[in-house]
CSV table of C-alpha atoms and ligand atoms in Angstrom, one decimal:
chain,number,residue,atom,x,y,z
A,24,MET,CA,-4.4,-0.4,29.9
A,25,ALA,CA,-4.8,-4.2,29.2
A,26,ALA,CA,-7.2,-4.5,32.1
A,27,ARG,CA,-9.3,-1.6,30.9
A,28,LEU,CA,-9.4,-3.0,27.3
A,29,GLY,CA,-10.4,-6.4,28.7
A,30,ALA,CA,-13.4,-4.8,30.5
A,31,ILE,CA,-14.9,-3.4,27.3
A,32,PRO,CA,-18.0,-5.4,26.3
A,33,ASP,CA,-17.8,-6.5,22.7
A,34,ALA,CA,-14.0,-6.4,22.7
A,35,ARG,CA,-11.5,-9.3,23.2
A,36,THR,CA,-7.8,-9.1,23.7
A,37,TRP,CA,-4.8,-11.5,23.3
A,38,ARG,CA,-1.3,-10.9,24.6
A,39,ASP,CA,1.8,-11.7,22.5
A,40,ALA,CA,-0.3,-12.6,19.5
A,41,PRO,CA,1.6,-13.9,16.4
A,42,LEU,CA,0.6,-11.7,13.5
A,43,GLY,CA,2.1,-13.7,10.6
A,44,PRO,CA,-1.0,-16.0,10.4
A,45,PHE,CA,-3.2,-13.0,9.9
A,46,THR,CA,-1.3,-12.0,6.7
A,47,THR,CA,-1.3,-13.6,3.3
A,48,ILE,CA,2.6,-13.8,3.1
A,49,GLY,CA,2.6,-15.3,6.6
A,50,VAL,CA,5.7,-13.8,8.1
A,51,GLY,CA,6.5,-11.6,11.1
A,52,GLY,CA,6.5,-11.4,14.8
A,53,LYS,CA,3.9,-10.8,17.6
A,54,ALA,CA,1.8,-7.9,18.7
A,55,ASP,CA,2.0,-7.0,22.4
A,56,ILE,CA,-1.8,-7.0,22.3
A,57,LEU,CA,-4.3,-8.1,19.5
A,58,LEU,CA,-7.7,-6.6,20.0
A,59,THR,CA,-10.9,-7.6,18.2
A,60,ALA,CA,-14.0,-5.4,18.3
A,61,ALA,CA,-17.5,-6.5,17.5
A,62,SER,CA,-19.1,-3.0,17.4
A,63,SER,CA,-18.2,0.5,16.5
A,64,ALA,CA,-18.9,1.6,20.2
A,65,ALA,CA,-16.5,-1.0,21.5
A,66,LEU,CA,-13.9,0.0,18.9
A,67,ALA,CA,-14.2,3.7,19.8
A,68,GLU,CA,-13.9,2.9,23.5
A,69,ALA,CA,-10.9,0.7,23.0
A,70,LEU,CA,-9.2,3.4,20.8
A,71,ARG,CA,-9.8,6.0,23.5
A,72,VAL,CA,-8.2,3.7,26.2
A,73,VAL,CA,-5.2,3.0,24.0
A,74,ALA,CA,-4.8,6.7,23.1
A,75,ASP,CA,-5.1,7.7,26.8
A,76,ALA,CA,-2.3,5.3,27.6
A,77,GLY,CA,-0.1,6.8,24.8
A,78,VAL,CA,0.4,3.3,23.4
A,79,PRO,CA,1.0,2.9,19.6
A,80,TRP,CA,-1.8,1.1,17.7
A,81,SER,CA,-2.5,0.0,14.2
A,82,ILE,CA,-5.3,-1.8,12.3
A,83,LEU,CA,-5.0,-5.1,10.4
A,84,GLY,CA,-7.5,-5.9,7.7
A,85,GLY,CA,-7.2,-9.0,5.6
A,86,GLY,CA,-3.4,-8.7,5.9
A,87,SER,CA,-3.0,-9.0,2.1
A,88,ASN,CA,-0.8,-5.9,1.7
A,89,LEU,CA,1.1,-6.1,4.9
A,90,LEU,CA,4.5,-7.2,6.0
A,91,VAL,CA,4.9,-7.6,9.7
A,92,ALA,CA,8.4,-6.9,11.1
A,93,ASP,CA,10.2,-9.9,12.6
A,94,SER,CA,10.3,-7.8,15.9
A,95,GLY,CA,6.5,-7.6,15.8
A,96,PHE,CA,4.5,-4.6,16.8
A,97,ALA,CA,5.1,-3.0,20.2
A,98,GLY,CA,1.6,-1.8,20.9
A,99,VAL,CA,-2.0,-2.8,20.1
A,100,VAL,CA,-3.1,-4.2,16.8
A,101,VAL,CA,-6.9,-3.9,16.2
A,102,LYS,CA,-8.9,-6.2,14.0
A,103,LEU,CA,-12.6,-5.9,13.2
A,104,ASP,CA,-14.4,-9.1,14.0
A,105,ASP,CA,-17.2,-11.0,12.1
A,106,ALA,CA,-19.8,-8.4,13.2
A,107,PHE,CA,-18.3,-6.2,10.5
A,108,HIS,CA,-18.7,-8.8,7.7
A,109,TYR,CA,-22.1,-7.7,6.4
A,110,VAL,CA,-23.8,-6.3,3.3
A,111,GLU,CA,-27.0,-4.3,3.6
A,112,THR,CA,-29.8,-4.7,1.2
A,113,PRO,CA,-29.2,-2.4,-1.8
A,114,VAL,CA,-31.3,0.8,-2.0
A,115,GLY,CA,-32.3,2.6,-5.2
A,116,VAL,CA,-31.1,6.2,-5.3
A,117,GLY,CA,-32.5,7.3,-8.7
A,118,GLY,CA,-32.4,6.0,-12.2
A,119,ARG,CA,-30.2,2.9,-12.5
A,120,SER,CA,-28.1,3.8,-9.4
A,121,MET,CA,-28.1,1.7,-6.3
A,122,ARG,CA,-26.4,2.3,-3.0
A,123,VAL,CA,-24.8,-0.7,-1.2
A,124,VAL,CA,-23.3,-0.4,2.3
A,125,ALA,CA,-20.8,-3.1,3.5
A,126,GLY,CA,-19.0,-3.7,6.7
A,127,GLY,CA,-15.3,-2.8,6.9
A,128,GLY,CA,-14.2,-6.3,7.7
A,129,LEU,CA,-16.0,-8.0,4.9
A,130,PRO,CA,-13.7,-9.6,2.3
A,131,LEU,CA,-13.8,-7.4,-0.8
A,132,SER,CA,-14.1,-10.3,-3.2
A,133,ARG,CA,-17.2,-11.5,-1.3
A,134,LEU,CA,-18.8,-8.1,-1.7
A,135,ALA,CA,-18.0,-8.2,-5.4
A,136,ALA,CA,-19.5,-11.6,-5.8
A,137,HIS,CA,-22.6,-10.6,-3.7
A,138,VAL,CA,-23.4,-7.5,-5.8
A,139,ALA,CA,-22.7,-9.4,-9.0
A,140,GLN,CA,-25.3,-12.0,-8.0
A,141,ALA,CA,-27.7,-9.2,-7.2
A,142,GLY,CA,-27.2,-7.8,-10.8
A,143,LEU,CA,-25.2,-4.7,-9.7
A,144,SER,CA,-22.3,-3.5,-11.8
A,145,GLY,CA,-19.3,-1.4,-10.7
A,146,LEU,CA,-17.2,-3.7,-8.5
A,147,GLU,CA,-16.2,-6.2,-11.2
A,148,PHE,CA,-12.5,-5.0,-10.9
A,149,ALA,CA,-12.5,-6.1,-7.3
A,150,CYS,CA,-13.5,-9.8,-7.9
A,151,GLY,CA,-9.9,-11.1,-7.5
A,152,ILE,CA,-8.5,-8.6,-5.0
A,153,PRO,CA,-7.9,-10.2,-1.6
A,154,GLY,CA,-8.4,-8.3,1.7
A,155,SER,CA,-11.2,-6.5,3.4
A,156,VAL,CA,-13.4,-3.6,2.4
A,157,GLY,CA,-11.7,-1.4,4.9
A,158,GLY,CA,-8.2,-2.2,3.6
A,159,ALA,CA,-9.4,-1.7,0.1
A,160,VAL,CA,-10.7,1.8,0.9
A,161,VAL,CA,-7.5,2.8,2.6
A,162,MET,CA,-5.3,1.4,-0.2
A,163,ASN,CA,-7.7,2.6,-2.9
A,164,ALA,CA,-7.4,-0.9,-4.2
A,165,GLY,CA,-7.8,-1.3,-8.0
A,166,ALA,CA,-7.3,-3.4,-11.0
A,167,HIS,CA,-8.3,-3.6,-14.7
A,168,SER,CA,-8.7,0.2,-14.9
A,169,GLY,CA,-11.2,0.3,-11.9
A,170,SER,CA,-10.5,1.3,-8.3
A,171,VAL,CA,-12.4,1.8,-5.1
A,172,SER,CA,-12.4,5.6,-5.4
A,173,GLY,CA,-14.5,5.3,-8.6
A,174,VAL,CA,-17.5,3.7,-6.9
A,175,LEU,CA,-17.2,4.8,-3.3
A,176,GLU,CA,-19.7,7.2,-2.0
A,177,ALA,CA,-18.8,7.5,1.7
A,178,VAL,CA,-16.9,5.8,4.5
A,179,HIS,CA,-17.8,5.3,8.1
A,180,VAL,CA,-14.7,5.8,10.3
A,181,VAL,CA,-14.0,5.4,14.0
A,182,GLY,CA,-11.1,7.0,15.7
A,183,PRO,CA,-10.0,7.7,19.3
A,184,THR,CA,-11.7,11.1,19.3
A,185,ASP,CA,-14.2,11.1,16.5
A,186,SER,CA,-16.5,8.8,14.6
A,187,GLY,CA,-18.9,9.3,11.6
A,188,TRP,CA,-19.5,9.2,7.9
A,189,LEU,CA,-17.0,11.0,5.5
A,190,GLN,CA,-18.0,11.8,2.0
A,191,ALA,CA,-15.6,10.1,-0.4
A,192,GLU,CA,-15.3,13.2,-2.6
A,193,LEU,CA,-13.6,15.1,0.3
A,194,LEU,CA,-10.7,12.7,0.5
A,195,ASP,CA,-7.4,13.1,-1.2
A,196,TRP,CA,-7.4,10.1,-3.5
A,197,GLY,CA,-4.4,8.9,-5.5
A,198,TYR,CA,-2.9,5.8,-6.9
A,199,ARG,CA,-3.2,3.2,-4.1
A,200,ARG,CA,-3.9,6.1,-1.7
A,201,SER,CA,-7.1,7.4,0.0
A,202,GLY,CA,-5.8,10.3,2.1
A,203,LEU,CA,-7.6,8.9,5.1
A,204,PRO,CA,-5.9,9.9,8.3
A,205,GLY,CA,-3.9,7.0,9.8
A,206,ASP,CA,-5.7,7.1,13.1
A,207,MET,CA,-9.1,6.3,11.6
A,208,VAL,CA,-10.6,2.8,11.3
A,209,VAL,CA,-12.9,2.2,8.3
A,210,THR,CA,-15.9,0.3,9.8
A,211,ALA,CA,-18.2,0.5,6.8
A,212,ALA,CA,-18.3,1.8,3.2
A,213,SER,CA,-21.1,2.9,1.0
A,214,PHE,CA,-20.8,2.2,-2.7
A,215,ARG,CA,-22.8,3.7,-5.7
A,216,LEU,CA,-23.4,0.9,-8.2
A,217,THR,CA,-25.5,0.5,-11.4
A,218,ARG,CA,-28.2,-1.9,-12.2
A,219,GLY,CA,-27.0,-4.5,-14.8
A,220,VAL,CA,-27.5,-8.1,-15.8
A,221,SER,CA,-26.2,-10.6,-13.3
A,222,ALA,CA,-25.1,-13.2,-15.9
A,223,GLU,CA,-23.1,-10.6,-17.8
A,224,ILE,CA,-21.4,-9.3,-14.7
A,225,LEU,CA,-20.5,-12.8,-13.5
A,226,GLU,CA,-19.1,-13.6,-17.0
A,227,HIS,CA,-17.0,-10.4,-16.7
A,228,HIS,CA,-15.7,-11.8,-13.3
A,229,ARG,CA,-14.7,-15.1,-15.0
A,230,THR,CA,-12.7,-13.2,-17.7
A,231,LEU,CA,-10.9,-11.0,-15.1
A,232,LEU,CA,-10.1,-13.9,-12.9
A,233,GLY,CA,-8.8,-15.8,-15.9
A,234,VAL,CA,-6.4,-12.9,-16.6
A,235,ARG,CA,-5.2,-13.0,-13.0
A,236,ARG,CA,-4.6,-16.7,-13.1
A,237,ARG,CA,-2.5,-16.3,-16.2
A,238,THR,CA,-0.4,-13.4,-15.0
A,239,GLN,CA,0.0,-13.8,-11.3
A,240,PRO,CA,1.6,-16.5,-9.2
A,241,ARG,CA,-0.9,-19.0,-7.7
A,242,ALA,CA,-0.7,-21.2,-4.7
A,243,THR,CA,2.2,-19.3,-3.1
A,244,ARG,CA,2.0,-16.9,-0.2
A,245,SER,CA,2.6,-13.2,-1.2
A,246,PHE,CA,1.3,-9.7,-0.5
A,247,GLY,CA,0.5,-8.9,-4.2
A,248,SER,CA,2.4,-6.1,-5.8
A,249,THR,CA,5.6,-5.3,-3.9
A,250,PHE,CA,6.2,-1.9,-5.5
A,251,SER,CA,3.7,0.7,-6.9
A,252,ASN,CA,3.9,1.3,-10.6
A,253,PRO,CA,6.0,4.5,-11.3
A,254,PRO,CA,4.3,7.1,-13.5
A,255,GLY,CA,4.0,5.9,-17.0
A,256,ASP,CA,5.6,2.5,-16.4
A,257,TYR,CA,5.2,-0.8,-14.6
A,258,ALA,CA,7.3,-2.0,-11.7
A,259,GLY,CA,6.9,-5.6,-12.9
A,260,ARG,CA,8.4,-4.6,-16.4
A,261,LEU,CA,11.3,-2.8,-14.8
A,262,LEU,CA,12.1,-5.6,-12.4
A,263,GLU,CA,11.8,-8.3,-15.1
A,264,SER,CA,14.1,-6.4,-17.4
A,265,CYS,CA,16.8,-6.5,-14.7
A,266,GLY,CA,16.6,-10.3,-14.8
A,267,LEU,CA,15.3,-10.6,-11.2
A,268,LYS,CA,12.6,-13.3,-11.7
A,269,GLY,CA,13.4,-16.3,-9.5
A,270,VAL,CA,16.1,-14.5,-7.4
A,271,ARG,CA,15.9,-15.7,-3.8
A,272,ARG,CA,16.9,-14.5,-0.3
A,273,GLY,CA,16.4,-17.1,2.4
A,274,GLY,CA,12.7,-18.1,2.1
A,275,ALA,CA,11.7,-15.1,0.0
A,276,GLN,CA,11.8,-15.3,-3.8
A,277,VAL,CA,10.9,-13.0,-6.7
A,278,SER,CA,8.1,-14.8,-8.5
A,279,ALA,CA,9.0,-16.5,-11.7
A,280,VAL,CA,5.5,-15.6,-13.0
A,281,HIS,CA,5.4,-11.9,-12.1
A,282,ALA,CA,8.6,-10.0,-11.1
A,283,ASN,CA,6.7,-7.5,-8.9
A,284,PHE,CA,5.5,-10.4,-6.6
A,285,ILE,CA,7.5,-11.9,-3.8
A,286,SER,CA,6.6,-15.4,-2.7
A,287,ASN,CA,7.3,-16.9,0.7
A,288,VAL,CA,8.6,-20.2,-0.6
A,289,GLY,CA,9.9,-21.6,2.6
A,290,ASP,CA,10.0,-20.2,6.1
A,291,ALA,CA,10.7,-16.7,5.0
A,292,THR,CA,11.3,-14.0,7.6
A,293,ALA,CA,10.5,-10.3,7.2
A,294,GLY,CA,14.3,-9.8,7.1
A,295,ASP,CA,14.5,-12.1,4.0
A,296,VAL,CA,11.6,-10.2,2.3
A,297,LEU,CA,13.0,-6.7,3.1
A,298,GLY,CA,16.5,-7.8,2.1
A,299,LEU,CA,15.1,-8.9,-1.3
A,300,MET,CA,13.1,-5.8,-1.7
A,301,SER,CA,16.1,-3.7,-1.0
A,302,MET,CA,18.1,-5.5,-3.6
A,303,MET,CA,15.3,-5.3,-6.2
A,304,ARG,CA,14.9,-1.6,-5.6
A,305,GLY,CA,18.6,-0.9,-5.8
A,306,THR,CA,19.0,-2.9,-9.0
A,307,VAL,CA,16.2,-0.9,-10.7
A,308,ARG,CA,17.5,2.4,-9.5
A,309,THR,CA,21.0,1.6,-10.9
A,310,ARG,CA,19.8,0.1,-14.2
A,311,HIS,CA,16.9,2.4,-15.0
A,312,GLU,CA,17.4,5.5,-12.7
A,313,VAL,CA,13.9,4.9,-11.4
A,314,VAL,CA,13.2,4.8,-7.6
A,315,LEU,CA,10.4,2.3,-6.8
A,316,ASP,CA,8.1,3.0,-3.9
A,317,PRO,CA,6.9,0.1,-1.8
A,318,GLU,CA,3.2,-0.6,-2.2
A,319,VAL,CA,3.3,-3.1,0.7
A,320,ARG,CA,2.8,-1.5,4.1
A,321,VAL,CA,5.2,-2.5,6.9
A,322,LEU,CA,3.9,-3.0,10.4
A,323,GLY,CA,6.4,-2.6,13.2
A,324,GLY,CA,10.2,-2.2,12.9
A,325,SER,CA,11.8,0.8,11.4
A,326,PHE,CA,12.7,1.0,7.8
A,327,LEU,CA,14.2,3.7,5.7
A,328,TRP,CA,13.1,3.5,2.0
A,329,ASP,CA,14.0,7.0,0.8
A,330,GLN,CA,17.7,6.3,0.2
A,331,GLY,CA,17.4,2.9,-1.4
A,332,ALA,CA,15.6,0.6,1.0
A,333,GLU,CA,18.1,0.5,3.9
A,334,VAL,CA,16.7,-1.7,6.5
A,335,SER,CA,17.0,-1.6,10.3
A,336,ASP,CA,15.0,-4.1,12.1
B,28,FAD,C1,-2.5,-12.3,-4.6
B,28,FAD,C2,-2.7,-10.8,-4.3
B,28,FAD,C3,-3.2,-10.1,-5.4
B,28,FAD,C4,-3.5,-8.7,-5.1
B,28,FAD,N1,-4.0,-8.0,-6.2
B,28,FAD,C5,-4.3,-6.7,-6.0
B,28,FAD,C6,-4.8,-5.9,-7.0
B,28,FAD,O1,-5.1,-6.3,-8.1
B,28,FAD,N2,-5.0,-4.5,-6.7
B,28,FAD,C7,-4.8,-4.0,-5.5
B,28,FAD,O2,-5.0,-2.8,-5.3
B,28,FAD,N3,-4.2,-4.7,-4.5
B,28,FAD,C8,-4.0,-6.0,-4.7
B,28,FAD,N4,-3.4,-6.7,-3.7
B,28,FAD,C9,-3.0,-6.1,-2.4
B,28,FAD,C10,-4.1,-6.1,-1.4
B,28,FAD,O3,-5.0,-7.1,-1.6
B,28,FAD,C11,-4.9,-4.8,-1.3
B,28,FAD,O4,-4.1,-3.7,-1.1
B,28,FAD,C12,-6.0,-4.8,-0.3
B,28,FAD,O5,-6.9,-3.7,-0.5
B,28,FAD,C13,-5.5,-4.7,1.2
B,28,FAD,O6,-6.6,-4.9,2.0
B,28,FAD,P1,-6.4,-5.7,3.4
B,28,FAD,O7,-7.7,-5.7,4.1
B,28,FAD,O8,-5.8,-7.0,3.3
B,28,FAD,O9,-5.4,-4.6,4.2
B,28,FAD,P2,-4.2,-4.9,5.1
B,28,FAD,O10,-3.1,-5.6,4.3
B,28,FAD,O11,-4.6,-5.6,6.3
B,28,FAD,O12,-3.7,-3.5,5.4
B,28,FAD,C14,-3.3,-2.6,4.4
B,28,FAD,C15,-3.3,-1.2,5.0
B,28,FAD,O13,-4.6,-0.8,5.2
B,28,FAD,C16,-4.9,-0.5,6.6
B,28,FAD,N5,-6.2,-1.0,7.0
B,28,FAD,C17,-6.6,-2.3,6.8
B,28,FAD,N6,-7.9,-2.4,7.2
B,28,FAD,C18,-8.3,-1.1,7.6
B,28,FAD,C19,-9.5,-0.5,8.2
B,28,FAD,N7,-10.6,-1.3,8.3
B,28,FAD,N8,-9.5,0.8,8.5
B,28,FAD,C20,-8.4,1.5,8.3
B,28,FAD,N9,-7.2,1.1,7.9
B,28,FAD,C21,-7.2,-0.3,7.5
B,28,FAD,C22,-3.7,-1.2,7.4
B,28,FAD,O14,-3.4,-0.6,8.6
B,28,FAD,C23,-2.6,-1.1,6.4
B,28,FAD,O15,-2.0,0.2,6.5
B,28,FAD,C24,-3.2,-8.1,-3.9
B,28,FAD,C25,-2.7,-8.9,-2.8
B,28,FAD,C26,-2.5,-10.3,-3.1
B,28,FAD,C27,-1.9,-11.1,-1.9
């Protein structure tokens, strides 16, 4: 399989590739193979080869919502290369509406800044969210009452057997969930935005980034919110009320600024992070009878969350 992947034009492979450096928290082991693709055709061909070989695969975006197991990933990890970092010229689609298509690998915050400069409103909520456009679609990333599903028109996906555009309205959207099948790679997204005034949109960005600076840890490595907010409440509030701010396991620490953030304050391992998550979740369950669901996605390893975050790695 490795030889067949290596022969695909526009694809590159690395064996035993450390994945931690591709994530914002910076922990975890290696992938058997890391593959980058520079075109949808190369990606489709690579996914067919991997599927034919029956080898597990996964896709890594900006790695800002991802915890890689210490044991790494036994299979192929796919990453879109710079060819997927583009924004097409906006097109008018009637009235004040404009359509903007962006590549799946483009950093979401760069897209938000780009459209703000162009005087297009709708992606202000995304100005401080790290990660890629593709990851944001899959996670239905959101903040400040906005989310990707509110402005997304369609996604272009590539899978081992099928590729093409999917209309956003056909997906099963939810809180931090898109309903996209797990074997589909988002290679592009089409957003419906509204003409506005660039200076006002940029001012809105400054306000939202200011809120983020005041309420979230800065200058530490993390993966953002550890747990999703339960219906009608906030994971951060529940965790803080249990006195968990500052609690540490190895190199992983509950942020003193926001109790739903875990910081890698030393040389944290995935085991440290998972151990801390397990303790946080167990404490909230005992104290508040609320079961928190992890928002972070775990790549590799085998973890059982349903009965209180038991971990087997
Ligand atoms: C400091 C900080 C602040 C954050 N604030 C927010 C916030 O306000 N709101 C919010 O929603 N999130 C927030 N996050 C979490 C994270 O940035 C988002 O979930 C983001 O959308 C993840 O995108 P990514 O490209 O990094 O995805 P990754 O972390 O790489 O992957 C996440 C999931 O998406 C899948 N995936 C990634 N790319 C693709 C693709 N192209 N096609 C198919 N599947 C893909 C992966 O397989 C994985 O399952 C924050 C994170 C950090 C570190």
